[in-house]
Coordinates of C-alpha atoms in Angstrom, one line a residue:
Chain A
M1 CA 78.0 139.9 120.3
I2 CA 81.3 138.2 119.5
K3 CA 80.7 135.6 122.5
I4 CA 77.3 134.9 120.9
N5 CA 78.9 134.1 117.4
E6 CA 81.6 131.9 119.2
K7 CA 78.8 130.0 120.7
I8 CA 76.9 129.3 117.5
I9 CA 80.1 128.2 116.0
T10 CA 81.0 125.7 118.6
N11 CA 77.5 124.4 118.7
C12 CA 77.3 123.9 115.1
F13 CA 80.7 122.4 114.9
S14 CA 79.7 119.7 117.8
F15 CA 76.5 119.1 116.1
L16 CA 78.1 118.4 112.6
I17 CA 80.6 116.0 114.2
Y18 CA 77.8 114.1 116.1
A19 CA 75.9 113.9 112.7
F20 CA 78.8 112.7 111.0
L21 CA 79.3 109.9 113.8
Y22 CA 75.6 108.9 114.0
I23 CA 74.0 109.3 110.7
P24 CA 75.5 106.3 109.0
I25 CA 74.7 104.1 111.8
L26 CA 71.2 105.3 111.9
V27 CA 70.6 104.7 108.2
V28 CA 71.8 101.2 108.6
V29 CA 69.2 100.9 111.6
V30 CA 66.4 102.4 109.4
Y31 CA 67.1 100.5 106.3
S32 CA 67.0 97.2 108.2
F33 CA 63.3 97.8 108.3
N34 CA 63.0 98.5 104.6
K35 CA 60.9 96.1 102.5
S36 CA 63.1 96.8 99.3
Q37 CA 66.0 94.6 98.8
F38 CA 68.2 96.7 96.2
S39 CA 67.5 100.4 96.3
M40 CA 67.7 102.9 99.2
I41 CA 64.0 104.0 98.2
W42 CA 61.6 103.3 101.2
E43 CA 59.0 100.9 100.3
G44 CA 57.4 100.3 103.7
F45 CA 58.3 98.9 106.9
S46 CA 58.9 95.3 107.2
L47 CA 60.7 92.7 109.6
K48 CA 61.5 90.5 106.6
W49 CA 65.2 91.0 107.0
Y50 CA 65.0 89.8 110.7
R51 CA 62.7 86.7 109.9
E52 CA 65.5 85.7 107.2
L53 CA 68.0 86.1 109.8
I54 CA 66.5 83.8 112.4
N55 CA 66.0 81.0 109.7
D56 CA 69.6 81.6 108.7
H57 CA 71.2 78.6 110.5
E58 CA 74.8 79.7 109.5
I59 CA 74.4 83.0 111.1
L60 CA 72.7 81.6 114.3
T61 CA 75.7 78.9 114.6
A62 CA 78.4 81.7 114.1
T63 CA 76.6 83.9 116.6
W64 CA 76.6 81.1 119.2
H65 CA 80.2 80.3 118.6
S66 CA 81.1 84.0 119.1
L67 CA 79.3 84.3 122.3
L68 CA 81.0 81.0 123.6
L69 CA 84.1 82.1 122.5
G70 CA 83.9 85.5 124.0
F71 CA 82.7 83.8 127.3
L72 CA 85.6 81.3 127.7
A73 CA 88.4 83.6 126.2
S74 CA 87.5 86.6 128.6
T75 CA 87.1 84.1 131.3
S76 CA 90.5 82.5 131.0
A77 CA 91.9 86.0 130.2
V78 CA 90.8 87.2 133.5
L79 CA 92.1 84.2 135.4
L80 CA 95.4 84.2 133.9
G81 CA 95.5 88.0 133.9
S82 CA 95.0 87.9 137.8
L83 CA 97.9 85.6 138.3
A84 CA 100.1 87.6 136.0
A85 CA 99.1 91.0 137.6
V86 CA 99.9 89.6 141.0
C87 CA 103.3 88.1 140.0
I88 CA 104.3 91.4 138.5
K89 CA 103.2 93.3 141.6
R90 CA 104.1 91.4 144.3
Y91 CA 107.1 89.1 143.3
K92 CA 110.7 89.6 142.5
F93 CA 111.9 87.4 139.8
Q94 CA 114.3 86.8 137.0
G95 CA 112.8 88.3 133.6
R96 CA 110.4 90.6 135.3
K97 CA 111.3 93.4 132.9
L98 CA 111.1 91.1 130.0
L99 CA 107.5 90.2 131.0
H100 CA 106.7 93.8 131.5
G101 CA 107.9 94.4 128.0
L102 CA 105.8 91.6 126.4
V103 CA 102.7 93.0 127.9
F104 CA 103.4 96.2 126.5
T105 CA 104.2 94.8 123.2
L106 CA 100.9 93.1 123.1
V107 CA 99.1 96.4 123.8
V108 CA 100.9 98.2 120.9
I109 CA 101.7 95.5 118.3
P110 CA 99.4 96.0 115.4
D111 CA 96.6 93.4 115.4
L112 CA 97.5 92.3 111.8
V113 CA 101.2 91.5 112.9
M114 CA 99.9 89.7 115.9
G115 CA 97.2 87.6 113.7
I116 CA 100.2 86.6 111.3
A117 CA 102.4 85.7 114.2
L118 CA 100.0 83.5 115.7
L119 CA 99.2 81.9 112.3
I120 CA 102.9 81.0 111.8
L121 CA 103.0 79.7 115.7
F122 CA 99.8 77.5 114.9
H123 CA 101.3 76.3 111.7
F124 CA 104.8 75.0 113.6
L125 CA 103.1 73.6 116.7
P126 CA 100.9 72.5 115.0
V127 CA 97.5 73.4 116.2
P128 CA 94.7 73.1 113.7
L129 CA 92.8 76.2 112.8
G130 CA 89.4 76.2 114.5
F131 CA 88.1 76.6 118.0
W132 CA 91.5 76.0 119.9
S133 CA 93.5 78.6 117.7
L134 CA 90.8 81.2 118.2
F135 CA 90.6 80.4 122.1
F136 CA 94.4 80.9 122.3
A137 CA 94.4 83.9 120.3
H138 CA 91.4 85.7 121.9
T139 CA 92.7 85.0 125.4
T140 CA 96.1 86.3 124.5
F141 CA 95.0 89.6 122.9
C142 CA 92.8 90.2 126.0
L143 CA 95.3 89.4 128.6
P144 CA 97.2 92.9 128.5
F145 CA 94.1 94.6 129.1
V146 CA 93.2 92.6 132.1
I147 CA 96.6 92.8 133.5
V148 CA 96.8 96.6 133.1
T149 CA 93.4 97.0 134.6
L150 CA 94.2 94.7 137.8
H151 CA 97.8 96.0 138.2
A152 CA 96.5 99.4 138.6
R153 CA 93.9 98.2 141.0
L154 CA 96.3 96.3 143.1
G155 CA 98.4 99.5 143.3
Q156 CA 95.5 101.0 145.0
L157 CA 94.9 98.6 147.7
D158 CA 96.2 98.9 151.4
K159 CA 99.4 97.0 151.5
H160 CA 98.9 96.4 155.2
L161 CA 96.1 93.8 154.5
F162 CA 98.4 91.7 152.8
E163 CA 101.0 92.0 155.4
S164 CA 98.7 91.1 158.2
A165 CA 97.3 88.2 156.5
K166 CA 100.8 87.0 156.0
D167 CA 101.5 87.7 160.0
L168 CA 98.4 85.8 160.8
G169 CA 99.9 82.8 158.9
A170 CA 98.1 82.9 155.5
S171 CA 99.8 81.2 152.7
E172 CA 100.3 83.1 149.4
F173 CA 97.5 80.9 147.9
V174 CA 95.1 81.9 150.8
L175 CA 96.2 85.4 150.5
F176 CA 95.4 85.2 146.5
R177 CA 92.1 83.7 146.9
Q178 CA 90.5 85.0 150.2
I179 CA 92.0 88.6 150.2
I180 CA 93.3 89.8 146.8
L181 CA 90.5 88.2 144.6
P182 CA 87.6 89.4 146.7
L183 CA 89.2 93.0 146.9
L184 CA 89.7 92.9 143.2
G185 CA 86.1 92.0 142.5
P186 CA 84.8 95.2 140.5
A187 CA 88.1 95.3 138.5
L188 CA 87.6 91.6 137.8
I189 CA 84.2 92.2 136.5
S190 CA 85.2 95.3 134.4
S191 CA 88.1 93.5 132.8
W192 CA 86.1 90.6 131.9
L193 CA 83.3 92.7 130.4
L194 CA 86.1 94.5 128.3
S195 CA 87.7 91.5 127.4
F196 CA 84.5 90.0 126.2
T197 CA 83.7 93.1 124.0
L198 CA 87.2 92.9 122.5
S199 CA 86.7 89.3 121.7
I200 CA 83.3 89.7 120.2
D201 CA 84.5 92.7 118.0
D202 CA 87.7 91.3 116.8
V203 CA 88.0 90.7 113.1
I204 CA 91.8 91.2 112.2
I205 CA 93.3 88.6 114.2
S206 CA 90.4 86.2 114.1
Y207 CA 90.7 86.5 110.3
F208 CA 94.1 84.7 110.4
V209 CA 93.5 82.0 113.0
A210 CA 89.9 81.0 112.2
G211 CA 89.4 77.9 110.3
P212 CA 86.1 76.5 108.5
S213 CA 85.5 74.2 111.4
F214 CA 84.5 77.1 113.8
E215 CA 82.9 80.1 111.9
I216 CA 82.2 83.4 114.2
L217 CA 80.0 86.0 113.6
P218 CA 82.3 89.0 112.7
L219 CA 83.9 87.0 110.1
K220 CA 80.7 85.8 109.0
I221 CA 79.6 89.5 108.5
Y222 CA 82.9 90.3 106.7
A223 CA 82.3 87.6 104.3
M224 CA 78.6 88.8 103.6
V225 CA 79.6 92.5 102.9
R226 CA 82.6 91.3 100.9
T227 CA 80.1 89.2 98.4
G228 CA 77.7 92.3 98.2
V229 CA 75.5 94.5 100.5
T230 CA 72.3 92.5 101.5
P231 CA 69.7 93.9 103.8
E232 CA 70.3 90.8 106.1
V233 CA 73.6 92.7 107.2
N234 CA 71.5 95.7 108.1
A235 CA 69.3 93.5 110.3
I236 CA 72.3 91.9 112.0
S237 CA 74.0 95.1 112.6
T238 CA 71.0 96.7 114.0
I239 CA 70.7 93.8 116.6
I240 CA 74.4 94.1 117.6
L241 CA 74.0 97.9 118.0
G242 CA 71.1 97.4 120.1
F243 CA 73.1 95.2 122.4
T244 CA 76.1 97.6 122.4
L245 CA 73.8 100.5 123.3
L246 CA 72.1 98.4 126.3
F247 CA 75.7 97.4 127.5
V248 CA 77.1 101.0 127.3
V249 CA 74.1 102.7 128.9
G250 CA 73.7 99.9 131.5
A251 CA 77.4 100.1 132.5
T252 CA 77.2 103.9 132.8
L253 CA 74.1 103.8 134.9
I254 CA 75.7 101.0 137.2
R255 CA 79.0 103.5 137.5
R256 CA 76.7 106.2 138.4
K257 CA 74.8 104.4 141.1
K258 CA 78.2 103.9 142.9
Chain B
M1 CA 106.5 78.8 154.0
R2 CA 106.9 76.0 151.4
A3 CA 103.1 76.3 150.5
S4 CA 103.4 80.0 149.9
Q5 CA 106.7 79.3 147.5
R6 CA 104.6 76.9 145.6
F7 CA 101.9 79.2 144.9
K8 CA 104.5 81.7 143.5
F9 CA 106.2 79.0 141.5
I10 CA 103.0 77.7 140.0
S11 CA 101.5 81.2 139.2
L12 CA 105.1 82.3 137.9
S13 CA 105.2 79.2 135.6
I14 CA 101.7 79.5 134.2
T15 CA 102.3 83.2 133.4
W16 CA 105.5 82.6 131.9
A17 CA 104.4 79.5 129.9
W18 CA 101.4 81.6 128.4
F19 CA 103.6 84.4 127.5
G20 CA 106.5 82.3 126.3
I21 CA 104.3 80.2 123.8
F22 CA 101.7 82.7 122.7
V23 CA 103.6 86.3 122.8
L24 CA 107.4 85.7 122.6
A25 CA 107.4 82.7 120.4
P26 CA 104.9 84.1 117.6
I27 CA 107.0 87.4 117.6
V28 CA 110.4 85.5 117.1
L29 CA 108.8 83.1 114.6
I30 CA 107.8 86.1 112.4
G31 CA 111.3 87.3 112.2
I32 CA 112.7 83.9 111.7
T33 CA 110.1 83.5 108.8
S34 CA 111.0 86.6 107.2
I35 CA 114.4 85.4 106.4
L36 CA 113.3 81.9 105.3
T37 CA 112.7 80.7 101.8
Q38 CA 109.3 80.2 100.4
N39 CA 108.6 76.4 99.7
E40 CA 105.9 74.8 98.0
I41 CA 105.5 71.7 100.3
S42 CA 106.3 72.9 103.8
I43 CA 105.5 76.7 103.2
V44 CA 108.9 77.8 104.4
S45 CA 112.3 76.2 104.7
T46 CA 115.9 77.1 104.7
P47 CA 118.2 78.5 103.3
L48 CA 118.3 81.9 105.1
T49 CA 118.0 84.9 102.9
I50 CA 117.2 88.5 103.1
Q51 CA 115.4 88.5 99.6
S52 CA 112.0 88.9 101.1
F53 CA 113.2 92.4 102.7
Y54 CA 114.9 93.1 99.5
D55 CA 111.6 92.3 97.3
T56 CA 109.3 94.2 99.8
L57 CA 111.3 97.2 99.9
T58 CA 112.0 97.6 96.0
G59 CA 109.8 95.9 93.4
G60 CA 106.1 96.8 93.1
Y61 CA 105.8 96.9 96.9
A62 CA 107.8 100.2 97.6
P63 CA 104.8 102.4 96.1
I64 CA 102.1 100.6 98.1
F65 CA 104.0 101.4 101.2
L66 CA 104.4 105.0 100.5
Y67 CA 100.8 105.2 99.2
S68 CA 99.7 103.6 102.5
L69 CA 101.8 105.8 104.6
L70 CA 100.5 108.9 102.8
I71 CA 96.8 107.7 103.4
A72 CA 97.5 107.2 107.0
A73 CA 99.0 110.4 107.4
T74 CA 96.4 112.2 105.7
T75 CA 93.8 110.6 107.8
T76 CA 95.6 111.3 111.0
L77 CA 96.0 114.9 110.0
L78 CA 92.5 115.1 109.3
C79 CA 91.6 113.3 112.8
L80 CA 93.8 115.9 114.3
L81 CA 92.5 119.2 112.6
I82 CA 88.7 118.0 113.5
G83 CA 89.3 116.2 116.8
Y84 CA 91.5 118.9 118.6
P85 CA 88.9 121.8 118.4
F86 CA 86.2 119.4 119.2
A87 CA 88.2 117.9 122.4
F88 CA 88.6 121.4 123.5
I89 CA 85.0 122.2 123.0
I90 CA 84.1 119.2 125.4
T91 CA 86.4 120.5 128.1
R92 CA 84.8 123.7 128.0
A93 CA 81.3 122.3 127.9
S94 CA 79.1 122.9 131.0
N95 CA 79.0 120.1 133.8
R96 CA 75.7 119.3 132.6
F97 CA 76.7 118.6 129.2
R98 CA 79.9 117.3 129.3
P99 CA 79.1 113.7 130.6
L100 CA 76.3 113.3 127.6
M101 CA 78.8 114.8 124.9
L102 CA 81.5 112.2 126.0
M103 CA 79.0 109.3 126.3
L104 CA 77.8 110.1 122.8
L105 CA 81.4 110.1 121.6
M106 CA 82.0 106.6 123.5
I107 CA 79.1 104.9 122.0
P108 CA 80.4 104.8 118.3
F109 CA 83.8 104.0 119.9
W110 CA 82.2 100.5 121.0
V111 CA 80.2 99.7 118.1
S112 CA 82.1 97.2 116.1
S113 CA 84.3 98.8 113.5
L114 CA 83.4 96.4 111.0
I115 CA 79.6 97.7 111.2
R116 CA 80.9 101.1 110.9
A117 CA 82.9 100.4 107.8
Y118 CA 79.8 98.8 106.3
A119 CA 77.7 101.8 107.5
M120 CA 80.0 104.2 105.4
V121 CA 79.4 101.7 102.3
I122 CA 75.8 102.4 102.6
M123 CA 76.3 106.2 102.9
L124 CA 78.6 106.3 99.6
K125 CA 77.2 104.0 97.3
A126 CA 75.7 105.2 93.9
Q127 CA 72.5 104.7 95.5
G128 CA 73.6 105.7 98.8
L129 CA 72.2 108.6 101.3
I130 CA 74.7 111.3 100.0
N131 CA 73.8 111.0 96.3
I132 CA 70.1 110.8 97.1
A133 CA 70.3 113.7 99.1
L134 CA 72.4 115.6 96.7
I135 CA 70.2 114.9 93.9
Y136 CA 67.0 115.7 96.0
L137 CA 68.5 119.1 96.8
G138 CA 69.2 119.6 93.0
I139 CA 72.9 120.1 93.3
I140 CA 73.8 117.1 91.2
Y141 CA 71.7 115.3 88.4
K142 CA 73.3 112.1 88.5
P143 CA 75.0 110.1 91.1
L144 CA 78.6 111.0 92.1
H145 CA 81.3 108.2 91.9
L146 CA 82.0 108.0 95.4
L147 CA 82.3 104.5 96.7
Y148 CA 85.5 102.7 95.5
T149 CA 87.7 106.0 95.6
D150 CA 90.5 107.1 97.9
F151 CA 88.0 109.7 99.2
A152 CA 85.7 106.8 100.4
V153 CA 88.7 104.9 101.9
M154 CA 89.7 108.1 103.8
S155 CA 86.1 108.9 105.1
G156 CA 85.8 105.4 106.2
L157 CA 89.0 105.5 108.1
L158 CA 88.2 108.9 109.6
Y159 CA 84.7 107.8 110.5
N160 CA 86.3 104.9 112.3
L161 CA 89.2 106.4 114.0
L162 CA 88.0 110.0 115.0
P163 CA 87.0 108.8 118.6
F164 CA 90.5 107.3 119.0
M165 CA 91.9 110.9 118.5
V166 CA 89.4 112.9 120.3
L167 CA 89.6 110.7 123.6
P168 CA 93.3 111.0 124.5
L169 CA 93.0 114.6 123.6
Y170 CA 90.2 115.3 125.9
A171 CA 91.8 113.3 128.8
N172 CA 94.9 115.7 128.2
L173 CA 93.2 118.8 127.7
A174 CA 90.8 118.4 130.7
K175 CA 94.0 118.5 133.0
L176 CA 94.9 121.8 131.6
D177 CA 94.6 124.4 134.3
H178 CA 92.1 127.1 132.8
T179 CA 93.5 130.0 135.1
L180 CA 96.7 129.7 132.7
I181 CA 94.7 130.6 129.9
E182 CA 93.1 133.4 131.9
A183 CA 96.4 134.5 133.0
A184 CA 97.9 134.7 129.6
Q185 CA 94.9 136.6 128.3
D186 CA 95.1 139.0 131.2
L187 CA 98.8 139.5 130.2
G188 CA 97.5 140.6 126.8
A189 CA 98.4 137.6 124.9
T190 CA 96.1 137.2 121.7
R191 CA 94.1 134.0 121.1
W192 CA 96.9 132.7 118.7
Q193 CA 99.5 133.5 121.2
T194 CA 97.6 131.7 124.0
F195 CA 97.1 128.7 122.0
K196 CA 100.5 128.5 120.9
G197 CA 102.2 129.5 124.0
V198 CA 99.9 127.6 126.6
I199 CA 97.5 125.3 125.2
L200 CA 99.6 123.5 122.6
P201 CA 102.6 122.6 124.4
H202 CA 100.6 121.4 127.2
S203 CA 98.7 118.9 124.8
I204 CA 101.7 117.4 123.0
P205 CA 101.4 114.1 125.1
G206 CA 97.7 114.0 123.9
I207 CA 98.5 114.7 120.3
I208 CA 101.2 112.0 120.3
S209 CA 98.8 109.4 121.8
G210 CA 96.1 110.2 119.5
V211 CA 98.3 110.1 116.5
I212 CA 99.6 106.8 117.4
L213 CA 96.1 105.5 117.9
V214 CA 95.0 106.6 114.6
F215 CA 98.0 106.2 112.3
L216 CA 98.7 102.5 113.0
P217 CA 95.2 101.2 112.4
A218 CA 94.9 103.4 109.3
M219 CA 97.4 101.3 107.8
T220 CA 96.3 98.0 109.1
L221 CA 92.5 97.9 109.1
F222 CA 92.6 96.0 105.9
Y223 CA 88.9 95.6 105.7
I224 CA 88.0 99.3 105.2
P225 CA 90.1 99.6 102.0
E226 CA 88.5 96.3 100.8
F227 CA 84.9 97.5 101.5
L228 CA 85.4 101.1 100.4
G229 CA 88.5 101.3 97.9
G230 CA 88.8 100.4 94.6
A231 CA 90.9 97.7 93.2
K232 CA 93.9 100.1 93.0
T233 CA 93.7 101.2 96.7
L234 CA 95.8 98.6 98.5
L235 CA 97.3 99.5 101.7
I236 CA 99.9 97.5 103.7
G237 CA 97.3 95.7 105.6
N238 CA 95.8 94.4 102.4
L239 CA 99.1 93.6 100.9
I240 CA 100.3 91.4 104.1
Q241 CA 97.1 89.8 104.1
H242 CA 97.2 88.9 100.5
E243 CA 100.7 87.7 100.6
F244 CA 99.9 85.5 103.4
L245 CA 96.4 83.9 102.8
V246 CA 96.2 84.2 99.0
I247 CA 99.6 84.0 97.3
G248 CA 101.0 82.0 100.2
N249 CA 104.5 83.8 100.2
W250 CA 105.0 83.7 104.0
P251 CA 108.7 84.9 104.0
K252 CA 107.5 88.3 102.1
G253 CA 104.4 88.7 104.2
A254 CA 106.5 88.2 107.4
A255 CA 109.0 90.7 106.1
A256 CA 106.6 93.4 105.4
S257 CA 105.3 92.8 109.0
V258 CA 108.6 93.2 110.4
I259 CA 108.9 96.5 108.5
L260 CA 105.4 97.5 110.0
M261 CA 106.8 96.6 113.3
L262 CA 109.7 98.7 113.0
I263 CA 107.5 101.6 111.9
T264 CA 105.3 101.0 115.0
L265 CA 108.6 101.2 117.1
L266 CA 109.6 104.4 115.3
L267 CA 106.3 105.9 116.3
L268 CA 106.6 105.0 119.7
I269 CA 110.1 106.7 120.4
P270 CA 108.3 110.4 120.6
Y271 CA 105.7 108.8 122.9
W272 CA 108.1 107.5 125.3
K273 CA 110.0 110.7 125.4
S274 CA 106.7 112.8 125.9
Q275 CA 105.6 110.8 128.9
P276 CA 106.6 111.8 132.2
K277 CA 109.3 109.5 133.6
P278 CA 107.6 107.0 136.2
T279 CA 108.8 107.1 139.5
R280 CA 110.5 103.9 139.8
A281 CA 108.7 101.8 142.5
K282 CA 110.7 99.7 145.1
S283 CA 109.9 96.1 144.8

């Protein structure tokens, strides 16, 4: 009897937590199809807000900018990160500890502080706030995650492969391009995907280093919510949610296939 | 041989250049800015002074700092009280349900936190789902004032950060050997004794990771108090943001950031101590 009660309690508890996690999101999705503008009263199914979204050039431009920035920043983060991970793993050099410390700092430093620090840097360099400042910032905050992922993967690889390649006369560059990079393959892809999501989702760092010449989607949404709740935000949130879901489920299925 | 040295040289230079310019320099600059003086024309200038730290720690800022710490601590405690049993339940779930339970926890984790903060606004506003439901059920007759309160800010933070508490706790508790619990019970330990003597000590590293992952963002996710809190609910994050982008007093904002970094550092000390010492790899 006690066993059964316990089971019911744990099930109810889990159910409540999932309800807490999912109901707000579901409400956003449902109301993105609501005809009414102001109230939560259901006035009928409509795609009106999606139509308005498609005709909103500012949002389309911001979305395009976000995707472009995510693509370029995560690509450069993976390129730089693979070089850095190989350096940290394979070479002895002065200041190796400092580099380690900087990678760790980047992981733990609050986004807000990093955003401000970069803003100060761009002010002094000077880099105008816009595409380039965002690109440098995004690449930088993605870097530690790439390095940690790749560094862990490098540790799992067979060291003898590197040694035999060297014995057979491969230069470090050939070793890097023809042995290390192909072996890192899946880890490169997963760290690219992680960087891409980090870049697309970031609000806080971008908030400080973005300029009016290059608007991105999260900041656009932020501005829209601040000025007042509009059903358009429901619609764009639903679209982003849809892509996130596809992404997560897809990644899980791919992993399970392996 | 020279070619291989060249690759090492080039890749090290690129790595150092990037980290030097975009990580080391900004952190040093934030420290320098915090001891400069505000200037109308070039934003900051000499003379050096610690006035900004003094202003931040006394004046009107001290209560905001304390209030912010209080809200973050309460949120963290709530996350822990809810997240701990939940993480434990997931570890005890059958092999069939565990992956599903984890995935259902991961999905909100991947959803943009901005959208999740916004979803909370939709729930709590006067015409929001909670008020509609309560009125429908006849519990209340006119909408409760939920949005723009401390309650709303904490709900938003809890909603955003709960997975960050559950996931490290789960990773930690999953490694706990269940025969230990059985052994304790066989030896006559009560449930409380088993929890206090076996489960809790084992999960300290998980608790510390979770606390760090929740506490710091709870102070710095400035858009959550902005969307959900009233005009009075200012947290450190909002303060720093305001100081930089609205008032334009960079030294003061930088000083507050330096203090925030120090708080981060303080939080990390128990984390380092709780981690098993890494075996030093021979390079």
